[in-house]
GROMACS .gro file of C-alpha atoms in nm:
model
  251
    1MET     CA    1  -4.067   0.881  -2.367
    2ARG     CA    2  -4.033   0.786  -2.039
    3HIS     CA    3  -3.726   0.636  -1.997
    4GLY     CA    4  -3.702   0.410  -1.672
    5TRP     CA    5  -3.560   0.110  -1.554
    6ARG     CA    6  -3.792  -0.171  -1.660
    7SER     CA    7  -3.591  -0.461  -1.818
    8ASP     CA    8  -3.739  -0.683  -2.081
    9PRO     CA    9  -3.897  -0.919  -1.851
   10VAL     CA   10  -3.631  -1.213  -2.084
   11VAL     CA   11  -3.330  -1.113  -2.018
   12GLU     CA   12  -3.229  -1.256  -1.686
   13ARG     CA   13  -3.143  -0.981  -1.406
   14HIS     CA   14  -2.803  -1.084  -1.171
   15VAL     CA   15  -2.862  -1.055  -0.800
   16GLY     CA   16  -2.643  -1.242  -0.585
   17PRO     CA   17  -2.659  -1.567  -0.396
   18ILE     CA   18  -2.859  -1.619  -0.088
   19VAL     CA   19  -2.620  -1.633   0.248
   20ALA     CA   20  -2.787  -1.919   0.377
   21ARG     CA   21  -2.729  -2.087   0.702
   22TRP     CA   22  -2.585  -1.771   0.829
   23THR     CA   23  -2.663  -1.572   1.162
   24PRO     CA   24  -2.558  -1.218   1.283
   25PRO     CA   25  -2.247  -1.214   1.503
   26GLU     CA   26  -2.243  -1.075   1.895
   27ASP     CA   27  -2.108  -0.710   1.861
   28PRO     CA   28  -1.757  -0.708   2.002
   29PRO     CA   29  -1.777  -0.810   2.377
   30ALA     CA   30  -1.625  -0.494   2.609
   31ASP     CA   31  -1.329  -0.753   2.826
   32LEU     CA   32  -1.197  -0.922   2.443
   33THR     CA   33  -0.846  -1.112   2.546
   34LEU     CA   34  -0.702  -1.275   2.305
   35THR     CA   35  -0.369  -1.435   2.347
   36GLY     CA   36  -0.109  -1.570   2.057
   37HIS     CA   37   0.217  -1.660   2.136
   38HIS     CA   38   0.399  -1.409   2.032
   39ALA     CA   39   0.080  -1.122   2.161
   40HIS     CA   40  -0.135  -1.047   2.390
   41LEU     CA   41  -0.361  -0.784   2.289
   42ARG     CA   42  -0.667  -0.712   2.602
   43PRO     CA   43  -0.945  -0.413   2.669
   44LEU     CA   44  -0.705  -0.051   2.634
   45ASP     CA   45  -0.746   0.134   2.966
   46PRO     CA   46  -0.644   0.471   2.984
   47ALA     CA   47  -0.528   0.560   3.319
   48ARG     CA   48  -0.336   0.220   3.349
   49ASP     CA   49  -0.208   0.251   2.976
   50THR     CA   50  -0.145   0.633   2.878
   51ASP     CA   51   0.190   0.669   3.028
   52PRO     CA   52   0.355   0.333   2.868
   53LEU     CA   53   0.209   0.400   2.536
   54PHE     CA   54   0.291   0.776   2.571
   55ASP     CA   55   0.676   0.657   2.710
   56ARG     CA   56   0.653   0.401   2.338
   57ILE     CA   57   0.551   0.641   2.077
   58GLY     CA   58   0.572   1.049   2.247
   59PRO     CA   59   0.913   1.097   2.099
   60HIS     CA   60   0.791   0.984   1.773
   61PRO     CA   61   0.571   1.166   1.565
   62TRP     CA   62   0.577   1.116   1.232
   63LEU     CA   63   0.342   0.851   1.372
   64PHE     CA   64   0.020   1.069   1.348
   65ASP     CA   65   0.104   1.179   0.994
   66TYR     CA   66  -0.145   0.967   0.897
   67LEU     CA   67  -0.387   0.993   1.176
   68PHE     CA   68  -0.652   1.263   1.272
   69ASP     CA   69  -0.487   1.352   1.631
   70ALA     CA   70  -0.197   1.615   1.585
   71PRO     CA   71   0.109   1.446   1.762
   72PRO     CA   72   0.109   1.481   2.122
   73ALA     CA   73   0.368   1.727   2.268
   74THR     CA   74   0.263   1.606   2.637
   75VAL     CA   75   0.197   1.301   2.815
   76GLY     CA   76  -0.181   1.544   2.921
   77ASP     CA   77  -0.189   1.630   2.545
   78PHE     CA   78  -0.159   1.149   2.437
   79GLY     CA   79  -0.441   1.098   2.797
   80ALA     CA   80  -0.726   1.354   2.598
   81ILE     CA   81  -0.599   1.102   2.274
   82MET     CA   82  -0.635   0.793   2.541
   83ALA     CA   83  -0.941   0.847   2.624
   84ALA     CA   84  -1.121   1.001   2.309
   85VAL     CA   85  -0.993   0.615   2.102
   86PHE     CA   86  -1.142   0.445   2.471
   87ALA     CA   87  -1.472   0.667   2.421
   88ALA     CA   88  -1.557   0.602   2.025
   89ASP     CA   89  -1.798   0.352   1.886
   90GLY     CA   90  -1.544  -0.013   1.887
   91LEU     CA   91  -1.349  -0.213   2.101
   92ALA     CA   92  -1.031  -0.013   2.174
   93LEU     CA   93  -0.741  -0.246   2.247
   94ALA     CA   94  -0.349  -0.283   2.401
   95ILE     CA   95  -0.108  -0.455   2.279
   96CYS     CA   96   0.134  -0.564   2.379
   97ARG     CA   97   0.370  -0.887   2.380
   98ALA     CA   98   0.299  -1.222   2.560
   99GLY     CA   99   0.348  -1.286   2.933
  100ALA     CA  100   0.402  -0.859   2.951
  101ALA     CA  101   0.139  -0.612   3.081
  102ASP     CA  102   0.268  -0.258   2.932
  103PRO     CA  103   0.128  -0.221   2.589
  104LEU     CA  104   0.360  -0.160   2.307
  105GLY     CA  105   0.099   0.053   2.023
  106TYR     CA  106  -0.307  -0.015   2.000
  107ALA     CA  107  -0.606  -0.096   1.735
  108CYS     CA  108  -0.915  -0.042   1.776
  109LEU     CA  109  -1.283  -0.372   1.566
  110MET     CA  110  -1.477  -0.060   1.489
  111ASN     CA  111  -1.709  -0.040   1.242
  112VAL     CA  112  -1.913  -0.309   1.321
  113ASP     CA  113  -2.222  -0.350   1.141
  114THR     CA  114  -2.369  -0.719   1.285
  115ALA     CA  115  -2.637  -0.646   1.060
  116ALA     CA  116  -2.412  -0.731   0.741
  117GLY     CA  117  -2.146  -0.929   0.904
  118GLY     CA  118  -1.869  -0.623   0.888
  119ILE     CA  119  -1.640  -0.557   1.080
  120GLU     CA  120  -1.243  -0.270   1.032
  121ILE     CA  121  -0.947  -0.239   1.210
  122GLY     CA  122  -0.870   0.081   1.228
  123ASN     CA  123  -0.775   0.306   1.407
  124VAL     CA  124  -0.410   0.164   1.462
  125ASN     CA  125  -0.085   0.379   1.605
  126LEU     CA  126   0.220   0.112   1.624
  127SER     CA  127   0.550   0.212   1.814
  128PRO     CA  128   0.835   0.179   1.676
  129ASP     CA  129   0.904  -0.094   1.919
  130LEU     CA  130   0.592  -0.279   1.806
  131GLN     CA  131   0.565  -0.195   1.360
  132ARG     CA  132   0.767  -0.488   1.166
  133THR     CA  133   0.781  -0.756   1.409
  134PRO     CA  134   0.625  -1.100   1.472
  135VAL     CA  135   0.399  -0.943   1.779
  136ALA     CA  136   0.254  -0.652   1.558
  137THR     CA  137   0.187  -0.940   1.306
  138GLU     CA  138   0.066  -1.206   1.557
  139ALA     CA  139  -0.156  -0.909   1.702
  140PHE     CA  140  -0.359  -0.855   1.383
  141PHE     CA  141  -0.371  -1.235   1.290
  142LEU     CA  142  -0.576  -1.273   1.605
  143LEU     CA  143  -0.779  -0.972   1.585
  144CYS     CA  144  -0.902  -1.174   1.197
  145ASP     CA  145  -0.852  -1.479   1.335
  146TRP     CA  146  -1.134  -1.365   1.654
  147ALA     CA  147  -1.392  -1.196   1.397
  148PHE     CA  148  -1.418  -1.464   1.106
  149ASP     CA  149  -1.520  -1.703   1.386
  150ALA     CA  150  -1.770  -1.537   1.580
  151GLY     CA  151  -1.917  -1.501   1.247
  152TYR     CA  152  -1.811  -1.192   1.042
  153ARG     CA  153  -1.834  -1.226   0.686
  154ARG     CA  154  -1.582  -0.917   0.597
  155MET     CA  155  -1.294  -0.739   0.760
  156VAL     CA  156  -1.250  -0.413   0.664
  157TRP     CA  157  -0.812  -0.230   0.642
  158LYS     CA  158  -0.864   0.148   0.526
  159CYS     CA  159  -0.606   0.461   0.509
  160ASN     CA  160  -0.445   0.774   0.419
  161ALA     CA  161  -0.420   0.699  -0.053
  162LEU     CA  162  -0.055   0.774   0.094
  163ASN     CA  163  -0.048   0.629   0.286
  164MET     CA  164   0.171   0.372   0.163
  165PRO     CA  165   0.303   0.199   0.412
  166SER     CA  166  -0.079   0.158   0.537
  167ARG     CA  167  -0.105  -0.029   0.225
  168ARG     CA  168   0.172  -0.281   0.198
  169ALA     CA  169   0.086  -0.380   0.514
  170ALA     CA  170  -0.251  -0.429   0.463
  171GLN     CA  171  -0.204  -0.638   0.095
  172ARG     CA  172   0.088  -0.826   0.294
  173LEU     CA  173  -0.148  -0.929   0.549
  174GLY     CA  174  -0.398  -1.125   0.281
  175PHE     CA  175  -0.644  -0.771   0.292
  176SER     CA  176  -0.711  -0.747  -0.107
  177TYR     CA  177  -0.788  -0.427  -0.246
  178GLU     CA  178  -1.110  -0.302  -0.323
  179GLY     CA  179  -1.037   0.110  -0.430
  180THR     CA  180  -0.984   0.447  -0.347
  181PHE     CA  181  -1.266   0.621  -0.279
  182ARG     CA  182  -1.137   1.020  -0.337
  183GLN     CA  183  -1.145   1.313  -0.155
  184HIS     CA  184  -1.311   1.153   0.097
  185LEU     CA  185  -1.190   1.289   0.417
  186ILE     CA  186  -1.090   1.678   0.525
  187VAL     CA  187  -0.799   1.591   0.769
  188LYS     CA  188  -0.636   1.857   0.958
  189GLY     CA  189  -0.704   2.101   0.665
  190ARG     CA  190  -0.582   1.863   0.435
  191ASN     CA  191  -0.759   1.620   0.242
  192ARG     CA  192  -0.798   1.297   0.225
  193ASP     CA  193  -0.881   0.978  -0.039
  194THR     CA  194  -0.843   0.671   0.151
  195ALA     CA  195  -0.748   0.327   0.074
  196TRP     CA  196  -1.011   0.093   0.125
  197PHE     CA  197  -0.894  -0.307   0.145
  198ALA     CA  198  -1.115  -0.576   0.262
  199MET     CA  199  -1.059  -0.990   0.308
  200THR     CA  200  -1.371  -1.216   0.376
  201ASP     CA  201  -1.459  -1.514   0.542
  202GLY     CA  202  -1.461  -1.722   0.188
  203ASP     CA  203  -1.112  -1.629   0.147
  204TRP     CA  204  -0.939  -1.668   0.536
  205PRO     CA  205  -0.902  -2.079   0.491
  206GLY     CA  206  -0.647  -1.948   0.310
  207LEU     CA  207  -0.487  -1.680   0.396
  208ARG     CA  208  -0.501  -1.857   0.848
  209SER     CA  209  -0.311  -2.172   0.694
  210ALA     CA  210  -0.034  -1.901   0.593
  211TYR     CA  211  -0.029  -1.706   0.889
  212LEU     CA  212  -0.020  -2.071   1.085
  213ASP     CA  213   0.227  -2.202   0.835
  214TRP     CA  214   0.403  -1.834   0.896
  215LEU     CA  215   0.397  -1.771   1.257
  216ALA     CA  216   0.553  -2.129   1.312
  217PRO     CA  217   0.874  -2.201   1.513
  218THR     CA  218   1.027  -2.358   1.232
  219ASN     CA  219   0.984  -2.009   0.997
  220PHE     CA  220   1.247  -1.810   1.212
  221ASP     CA  221   1.629  -1.893   1.216
  222ALA     CA  222   1.808  -1.842   1.508
  223ARG     CA  223   1.860  -1.476   1.554
  224GLY     CA  224   1.457  -1.510   1.523
  225GLN     CA  225   1.396  -1.390   1.173
  226GLN     CA  226   1.161  -1.469   0.910
  227CYS     CA  227   1.266  -1.759   0.621
  228SER     CA  228   0.914  -1.704   0.431
  229ASN     CA  229   0.766  -1.359   0.298
  230LEU     CA  230   0.406  -1.371   0.481
  231GLY     CA  231   0.297  -1.183   0.192
  232VAL     CA  232   0.449  -1.463  -0.048
  233LEU     CA  233   0.175  -1.660   0.133
  234THR     CA  234  -0.093  -1.462   0.155
  235ALA     CA  235  -0.129  -1.342  -0.221
  236PRO     CA  236  -0.233  -1.696  -0.326
  237TYR     CA  237  -0.587  -1.621  -0.114
  238ARG     CA  238  -0.575  -1.269  -0.195
  239PHE     CA  239  -0.892  -1.170  -0.409
  240ALA     CA  240  -0.706  -0.876  -0.575
  241SER     CA  241  -0.348  -0.656  -0.544
  242ASP     CA  242  -0.274  -0.347  -0.489
  243PRO     CA  243  -0.171  -0.091  -0.800
  244ALA     CA  244   0.000   0.125  -0.657
  245LEU     CA  245   0.223  -0.087  -0.503
  246GLU     CA  246   0.263  -0.273  -0.807
  247THR     CA  247   0.402   0.010  -0.915
  248LYS     CA  248   0.612   0.167  -0.694
  249ASP     CA  249   0.780  -0.252  -0.715
  250ARG     CA  250   0.862  -0.179  -1.060
  251ALA     CA  251   0.999   0.223  -1.040
   0.00000   0.00000   0.00000
């Protein structure tokens, strides 16, 4: 008896909707610069940015726990990391406060697939001065807003599945959990399971409105503390939640 995948011709087979009225986007321009009220992003310049970034990142080796690079012991070590980040496929961007020159961290637009309209925010390294600030939140907003405005259909965020701060940040920012790739990579000799998150152009109008509500000056009190939680604002527009975070919340 032959076994195959031919189906009964009477049975309807769903093959997905036609993608109509969509034109593949261009690659991110090498000179991409994005500015908001809090954040300014510009192309990473290793010659200019290595020293100020090392001053903010170098003293905190835990920032490299889930990255591919080992913690830099010297500014020369960090310069080699910056050179590799700059030379990698995609676009490396320095994250600065609006109106300031020195970077507080960096992130990359990477794994660009213009034919399918996919792009990823990855290789993110935020100094403690940048973490949990409106500057960081607006930086990610600016990247997503640029990508969807440029015609991309899908923005990806992925991380080591053990990196709970990154998983929590992804969900807060409106990325939907899509699954975990088990034994996906070996990093620094250790197994890495990878948690995948994404948002789509269909999600973005609602998420964009949530970001704008959160970033509005009226959402911050006199001490600069948020009045509304971004994760609460983005939740209605997320396709799926991260079960690991729900488990943590119940524990």
